[in-house]
Amino acid sequence: MAIQAPYISRPETDAFLEAVAHAIQHPAEAPVVFHVWGLGGVGKSRLTQKIQEFHEKDTIVASVSFGLTESIDTPIELMAKLYEQVVPRNDWSAWSGDSFGELFHLYWETIHTLKTESPTGRGAVDAEQLKAVDQLLKLGVDVAGVFLSEPSKKIASSVVDNGMQAAVATLSIKDGLQQLLRDHKATRRNKTLQELMIEPLPRLTAAFVASLRQQAETQSIVLILDTYEKVSSDLDLWLWRTLLGNQSLQPHAIRLVVAGRHNILKGEGWRKLNQDRSLVYEQPIRRFDEETQHYLSAIGIADAAKTRQTFRVTKGLPYYLDWIRRETEKGNEPDFSQGNEEIVSLLLQGLNDTQKRIVQYAACCRRFDRKRIQQLVERDGLDFATAADEQLNCFGWLIRRSYVELVDGRYRLDDVARDVFRLSLYQDDRDRFHQTHQCLADDAKAESEIDVPPDSTYSEKYNNSDWRNLRADYLYHLMFSRRSAESQHQFRTHLLEARYFGQDEVVQRPFNAITAEAELAEHPLLSATVRTFLTVIRPVVALGWALLEKDEIDYPFNLANYNLSKQATDEAIRVCLQHPERLDGLARFAALFYQSRRCPDDQTYRWIQQAKAQADRLGTHADPDFSSRLFLWKIGNALYSLGRHEAAIASYDKAIEFKPDKHEAWTNRGNALDSLGRHEAAIASYDKAIEFKPDDPAAWTNRGNALDSLGRHEAAI
């Protein structure tokens, strides 16, 4: 009969549980967020389980674990995942008449319709429409305007593609997404629905809170967010800024429990929110000390010598103590004959040398399958078959280990075991550690090139989610290889390319995975050079739109809201954009172009000229849309804003050469011609824009202005 897992209290955990219980009973006088943090294995997840056990009868508890719970990459998905535990989603009638349920259903039903039906309902959906719907989905993350001052947010929120210049936002507003929503039969006569699709997150968040409040009138609600160190920056921003910053939860019986390795109050947004409104109760928790004896006694280990040995090996971490409990239940009592051996040796007891090595290899993988492990083993010159368990098919012994989890169809070691085994490989054989990560990086890169061949266009690469995911894995593993210079070069290259396409997750995902493992400055597995590089460049990884593309950086806003100093900002930009001549392709263009936005005014034109020369090398009829946009939105508009109208016209002509029906290029070309006083040529250019886009208001308005100017000029003659 299995021994029930004991729970040994500690003063700090008792205080935390009491504070949560008090908040449930008296919400108006208690904080909204209860935050517990500490190193991996200290018992945070067990504490959240106790909250569920203590309140299962009188409270609705909804829980997610980042990295384990499926489909919570965006705030909308997180809200749905939590709410379906509050009101089970399998009963759609329960969501009928519910603010969040109905709005959520309407949002996704509309997304589905836009992806599968043409605007008229007749004919197939074209690629442009599918791209527009993908952009709509990205608006559900709502990070574009987070880092901007209030006036800038109004501009950014209306720009379809975050990579566009603010100067052409007026063109974007009338094009793309809004035009699709006005034209499509599913949305054309419903302005409220159009507004939902353009700005889904604030509306769905308000509905989410309204529905929670309604449920909380009859039963208290606790929302648990576990392993919070793995949360994406998008989700973190949504939680403190949109949910807690803009919605009032305190008077209602709704509480959040946030558990993770890092103290969230170190983040400037959280710190300021708590400083202004005292919303967070935070509690660090420590290892077991004298409680270790109580725990071991509870699982039947009373011998004093064995207790001392166990404490020495486990260092009082509940994770390891619970592993000992589970092994004892199975009759596999750990061997403490060598009392000074490390926990890693205990966890590997009973395995042969090849199996031990395989566990270390598995720890280097963020996710693995049989093929991945076999490749690593055989690349190391070992015989994969020697690791076989005859009854478990060569691979079964590994996935049956207590610390192996199945997540989204792939295996992984749980976080604490992964820390232990990966560190053990690093300490045992540093060369093998680096080589393993280099192999994993090479494999991820090779797989990405199978999905999208190396000679494919940039658009084909960055618009392919499988390619982006594999490249994120590639960058992650490269950081732990010995190739420090290459890893920094590749990270910078992908950062610049991804920013151009608005696909920042390519670098944010590996960066967030690394920082979830340990604080950057203290990460034991990164070289000092890589730690310094990632620390310095961190602001650009998180705030690329605001720091690279915005007309002017709002230093006071970023300092007040994100504790980002001007010095740290400028150094991050310098490192990101330095030595563009060492970069290739789109990365070089992006570095040159972004330099033009961050250099002294008297150097701007020189950088634009260099960027244009690189654009000339990149332009290709194999990707006309990408090539046209290079010369339209980047080079052409930059030259126009400098008053270099002749050069701007040449750039717009180049955009038209690649995509003759690009009506924005014809409109902007007309603007440049009109600025030179060539009104008749401007009118002809506007007419071409109207030919391709009959309802282009900018073209019509500017054409009228050009006619007026022409009339005044002729009258003067």
XYZ file of C-alpha atoms in Angstrom, residues 150-410:
261
model
C 0.897 57.389 -24.665
C 0.903 59.460 -27.897
C 3.045 56.844 -29.609
C 0.767 54.025 -28.486
C -2.095 55.588 -30.431
C 0.014 55.436 -33.585
C 1.420 51.977 -32.973
C -1.960 50.424 -32.214
C -3.189 51.413 -35.655
C -0.189 50.115 -37.587
C -0.792 46.774 -39.208
C 2.817 45.655 -39.357
C 4.961 46.729 -36.414
C 7.898 47.029 -38.792
C 6.268 49.896 -40.699
C 7.306 53.484 -40.262
C 4.954 55.547 -38.108
C 4.929 58.083 -40.945
C 2.895 55.731 -43.101
C 0.502 54.611 -40.376
C -2.298 56.590 -42.003
C -1.942 54.417 -45.080
C -1.892 51.238 -43.018
C -5.047 52.112 -41.091
C -7.050 52.129 -44.307
C -5.397 49.039 -45.696
C -4.886 45.449 -44.706
C -6.749 44.402 -41.602
C -9.331 47.135 -41.355
C -10.110 46.869 -45.039
C -10.549 43.107 -44.744
C -12.914 43.557 -41.795
C -14.922 46.198 -43.644
C -15.156 44.062 -46.771
C -15.801 40.623 -45.314
C -19.404 39.528 -45.072
C -18.820 38.217 -41.532
C -17.758 41.619 -40.173
C -18.656 44.340 -42.673
C -21.833 45.563 -40.954
C -20.690 45.055 -37.378
C -18.438 47.834 -36.118
C -18.300 46.345 -32.627
C -17.028 43.069 -34.033
C -14.458 44.914 -36.150
C -13.186 46.667 -33.017
C -12.959 43.326 -31.184
C -10.849 41.809 -33.962
C -8.504 44.812 -34.150
C -8.071 45.118 -30.355
C -9.084 41.746 -28.899
C -6.977 41.664 -25.767
C -8.377 44.582 -23.737
C -11.952 43.578 -24.593
C -11.474 39.895 -23.824
C -9.629 40.752 -20.605
C -12.474 42.983 -19.446
C -14.964 40.219 -20.278
C -12.770 37.651 -18.494
C -12.762 39.753 -15.324
C -16.510 40.438 -15.574
C -17.219 36.715 -15.837
C -14.927 35.902 -12.913
C -16.665 38.531 -10.805
C -20.022 37.012 -11.629
C -18.833 33.542 -10.615
C -17.191 34.930 -7.473
C -20.547 36.179 -6.221
C -21.398 32.586 -5.277
C -17.977 30.976 -4.778
C -14.440 32.254 -4.248
C -11.914 31.775 -7.068
C -8.168 31.144 -6.892
C -6.114 31.174 -10.101
C -2.735 29.422 -9.751
C 0.129 30.163 -12.152
C 2.944 27.690 -11.467
C 6.533 27.571 -12.831
C 6.140 31.270 -13.583
C 9.840 31.564 -14.460
C 8.872 30.037 -17.824
C 6.223 32.582 -18.675
C 6.737 34.567 -21.870
C 7.293 38.304 -21.682
C 3.975 38.798 -23.502
C 2.041 36.923 -20.818
C 3.912 38.609 -17.985
C 3.196 42.059 -19.422
C -0.457 41.182 -19.879
C -0.764 40.000 -16.281
C 0.659 43.031 -14.512
C -0.262 45.706 -17.044
C -3.600 44.702 -18.591
C -5.215 42.381 -16.067
C -3.978 43.820 -12.775
C -3.127 47.307 -13.990
C -6.437 48.080 -15.678
C -8.948 45.866 -13.883
C -10.202 46.035 -10.302
C -10.130 42.637 -8.589
C -9.460 43.550 -4.966
C -13.060 43.892 -3.721
C -13.997 40.535 -5.241
C -13.272 37.008 -4.015
C -10.747 36.396 -6.818
C -7.095 35.777 -6.000
C -3.993 34.850 -7.998
C -1.175 32.632 -6.742
C 2.067 32.996 -8.692
C 4.843 30.450 -8.021
C 8.274 30.505 -9.650
C 12.015 30.537 -9.235
C 12.419 34.305 -9.511
C 10.955 37.153 -7.484
C 8.549 38.938 -9.846
C 8.958 42.165 -7.860
C 12.439 42.510 -9.334
C 10.651 43.437 -12.557
C 10.091 47.172 -12.716
C 6.502 46.882 -13.928
C 5.538 44.613 -11.037
C 7.497 46.717 -8.550
C 5.797 49.934 -9.596
C 2.367 48.298 -9.657
C 2.861 47.024 -6.132
C 4.322 50.310 -4.960
C 1.295 52.202 -6.213
C -1.443 49.763 -5.159
C 0.025 47.153 -2.751
C -1.388 44.260 -4.767
C 1.310 41.636 -4.075
C 2.033 39.505 -1.014
C 5.400 37.835 -1.624
C 7.040 34.985 0.256
C 10.401 33.354 -0.466
C 10.640 29.759 0.766
C 13.762 27.921 1.814
C 15.039 24.383 1.985
C 14.030 22.027 4.763
C 16.281 22.221 7.811
C 15.103 20.653 11.012
C 11.955 19.675 9.119
C 13.977 17.039 7.226
C 13.904 14.743 10.257
C 10.125 15.107 10.538
C 9.715 14.329 6.845
C 11.917 11.228 6.944
C 10.206 10.023 10.079
C 6.860 10.408 8.323
C 8.016 8.115 5.503
C 9.528 5.531 7.838
C 13.200 6.557 7.996
C 14.077 7.006 11.672
C 17.717 5.935 11.891
C 19.775 8.928 13.050
C 22.799 8.144 10.882
C 20.673 7.658 7.779
C 18.833 10.900 8.549
C 22.130 12.807 8.701
C 23.316 11.206 5.466
C 20.036 12.001 3.739
C 20.180 15.625 4.754
C 23.770 15.877 3.534
C 22.860 14.420 0.156
C 19.524 16.154 -0.418
C 20.564 19.476 1.133
C 17.049 19.653 2.563
C 15.314 20.115 -0.778
C 11.760 18.678 -0.731
C 12.076 17.525 -4.362
C 14.835 15.057 -3.475
C 13.195 14.002 -0.230
C 10.025 13.181 -2.117
C 12.063 11.163 -4.639
C 13.450 9.123 -1.753
C 9.885 8.580 -0.517
C 8.740 7.322 -3.915
C 11.735 5.005 -4.301
C 11.146 3.649 -0.802
C 7.521 2.935 -1.688
C 8.715 0.898 -4.682
C 11.072 -1.107 -2.487
C 14.099 0.589 -4.062
C 15.539 2.074 -0.911
C 18.471 4.337 -1.908
C 21.928 3.197 -0.899
C 23.448 5.623 1.600
C 26.507 3.517 2.291
C 28.621 6.350 0.897
C 27.068 9.180 2.802
C 28.925 11.913 0.994
C 27.747 11.059 -2.515
C 25.688 13.618 -4.390
C 21.979 13.353 -5.132
C 22.844 12.837 -8.809
C 24.431 9.503 -7.883
C 21.327 8.448 -6.011
C 19.074 9.385 -8.904
C 21.260 7.300 -11.222
C 21.414 4.238 -8.990
C 20.750 1.010 -10.869
C 21.750 2.315 -14.280
C 24.719 1.139 -16.326
C 27.322 3.612 -17.557
C 25.682 4.078 -20.959
C 22.292 4.678 -19.383
C 23.802 7.252 -17.032
C 25.311 9.063 -19.984
C 21.959 8.945 -21.787
C 20.228 10.609 -18.855
C 22.786 13.406 -18.991
C 22.225 13.781 -22.730
C 18.465 13.889 -22.186
C 19.022 16.672 -19.642
C 20.748 18.772 -22.309
C 17.663 18.485 -24.531
C 14.751 20.787 -23.891
C 12.583 18.023 -25.405
C 13.608 14.638 -26.733
C 12.441 11.468 -28.414
C 14.071 8.122 -29.144
C 15.644 9.330 -32.387
C 17.236 12.371 -30.740
C 18.773 10.319 -27.904
C 20.009 7.609 -30.257
C 21.720 10.217 -32.441
C 23.560 11.688 -29.455
C 24.597 8.296 -28.121
C 25.866 6.946 -31.434
C 27.600 10.221 -32.253
C 29.501 9.708 -29.022
C 30.631 6.275 -30.223
C 28.441 4.385 -27.751
C 26.183 1.445 -28.543
C 22.590 2.496 -28.034
C 21.555 -1.155 -27.719
C 23.643 -1.609 -24.561
C 21.216 0.719 -22.827
C 18.349 -1.604 -23.649
C 15.936 -2.990 -21.161
C 14.747 -6.118 -22.893
C 11.194 -5.597 -21.712
C 11.086 -1.887 -22.481
C 12.254 -1.701 -26.086
C 15.637 0.061 -25.726
C 14.081 3.400 -24.834
C 11.446 2.456 -22.314
C 13.757 2.417 -19.310
C 14.421 6.144 -19.824
C 10.840 7.316 -20.200
C 9.852 5.225 -17.180
C 12.147 7.208 -14.899
C 10.178 9.143 -12.298
C 11.676 12.450 -13.419
C 10.708 12.127 -17.109
C 7.548 13.930 -18.276
C 5.527 13.765 -21.495
C 4.594 17.264 -22.691
C 2.957 18.014 -26.048
C 3.955 14.600 -27.379
C 7.668 14.987 -26.524
